[in-house]
mmCIF file of C-alpha atoms in Angstrom:
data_model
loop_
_atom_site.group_PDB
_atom_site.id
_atom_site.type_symbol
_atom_site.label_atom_id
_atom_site.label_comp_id
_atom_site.label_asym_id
_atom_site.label_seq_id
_atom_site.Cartn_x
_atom_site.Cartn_y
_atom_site.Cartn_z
ATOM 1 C CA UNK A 11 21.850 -22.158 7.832
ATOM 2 C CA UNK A 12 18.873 -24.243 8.240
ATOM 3 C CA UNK A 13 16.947 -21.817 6.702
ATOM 4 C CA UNK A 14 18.667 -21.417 3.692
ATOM 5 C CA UNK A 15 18.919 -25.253 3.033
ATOM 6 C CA UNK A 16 14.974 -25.880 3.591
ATOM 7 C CA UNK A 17 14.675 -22.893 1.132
ATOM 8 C CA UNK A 18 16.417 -24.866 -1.348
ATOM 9 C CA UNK A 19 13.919 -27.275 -1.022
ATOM 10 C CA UNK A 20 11.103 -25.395 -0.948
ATOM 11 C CA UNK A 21 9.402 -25.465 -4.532
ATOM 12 C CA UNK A 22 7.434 -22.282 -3.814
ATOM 13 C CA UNK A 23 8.127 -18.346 -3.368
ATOM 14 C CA UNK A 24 8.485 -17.392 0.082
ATOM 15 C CA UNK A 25 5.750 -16.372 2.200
ATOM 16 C CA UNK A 26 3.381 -18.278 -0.564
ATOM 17 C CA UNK A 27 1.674 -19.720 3.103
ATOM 18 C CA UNK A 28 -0.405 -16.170 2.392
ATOM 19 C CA UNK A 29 -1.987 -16.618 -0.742
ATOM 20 C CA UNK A 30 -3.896 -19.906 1.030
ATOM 21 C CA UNK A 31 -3.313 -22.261 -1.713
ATOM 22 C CA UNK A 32 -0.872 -24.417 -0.082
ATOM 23 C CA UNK A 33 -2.174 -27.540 1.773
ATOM 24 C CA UNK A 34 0.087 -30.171 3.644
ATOM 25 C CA UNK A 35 3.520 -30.660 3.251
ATOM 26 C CA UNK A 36 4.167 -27.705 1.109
ATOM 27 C CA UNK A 37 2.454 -25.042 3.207
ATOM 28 C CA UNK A 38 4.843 -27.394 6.734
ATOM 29 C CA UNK A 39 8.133 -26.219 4.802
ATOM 30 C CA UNK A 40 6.601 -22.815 3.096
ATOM 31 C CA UNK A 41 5.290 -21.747 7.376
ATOM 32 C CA UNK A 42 9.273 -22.944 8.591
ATOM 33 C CA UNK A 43 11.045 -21.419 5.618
ATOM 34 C CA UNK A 44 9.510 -18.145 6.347
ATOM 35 C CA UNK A 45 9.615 -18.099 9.660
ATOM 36 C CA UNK A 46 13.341 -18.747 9.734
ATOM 37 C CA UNK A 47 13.849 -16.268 7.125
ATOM 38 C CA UNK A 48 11.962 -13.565 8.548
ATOM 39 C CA UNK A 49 13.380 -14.480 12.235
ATOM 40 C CA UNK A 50 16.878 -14.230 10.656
ATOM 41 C CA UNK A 51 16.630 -11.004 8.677
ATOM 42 C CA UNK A 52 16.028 -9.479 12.122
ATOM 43 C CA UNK A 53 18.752 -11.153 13.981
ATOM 44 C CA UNK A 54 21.242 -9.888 11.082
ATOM 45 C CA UNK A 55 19.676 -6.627 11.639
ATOM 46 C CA UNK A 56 20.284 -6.473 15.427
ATOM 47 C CA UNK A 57 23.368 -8.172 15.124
ATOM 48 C CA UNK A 58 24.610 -5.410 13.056
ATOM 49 C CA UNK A 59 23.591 -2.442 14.599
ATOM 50 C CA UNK A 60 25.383 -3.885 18.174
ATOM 51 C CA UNK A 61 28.546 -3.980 15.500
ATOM 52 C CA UNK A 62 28.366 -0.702 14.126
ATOM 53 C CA UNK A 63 28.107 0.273 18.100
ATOM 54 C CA UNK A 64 30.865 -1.017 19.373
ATOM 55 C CA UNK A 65 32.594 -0.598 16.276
ATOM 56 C CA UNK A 66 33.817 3.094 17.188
ATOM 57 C CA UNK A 67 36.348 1.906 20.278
ATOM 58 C CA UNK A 68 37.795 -0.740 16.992
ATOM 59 C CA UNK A 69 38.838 2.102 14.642
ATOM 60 C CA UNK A 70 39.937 3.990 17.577
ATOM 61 C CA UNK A 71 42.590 1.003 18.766
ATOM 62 C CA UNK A 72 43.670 0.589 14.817
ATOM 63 C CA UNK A 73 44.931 4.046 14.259
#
């Protein structure tokens, strides 16, 4: 959740901390917004597949 809000405040793209024309406070909340991001995107990921997993013995139960 933090992510998304310090994307909201973040004026540029993400992962603009590549291009190396940030400086300061921009490239601060550019580095954290796309570290959260990217961190998050995997979590979601992982977090997903370990659903889909144990997922099976849930339809099982429902039917």
């Amino acid at each position: 959740m933090l992510a998304i809000t310090l994307a909201f405040l973040d004026p540029n793209a993400y992962g603009a901390i590549f291009n190396g024309e940030l400086v300061g406070y921009e490239f601060v909340i550019n580095l954290l917004v796309t570290l959260m991001m990217s961190v998050s995107v995997v979590a979601t990921i992982f977090s997903g597949w370990e659903y889909i997993k144990g997922g099976k013995d849930l339809f099982k139960d429902s039917i």
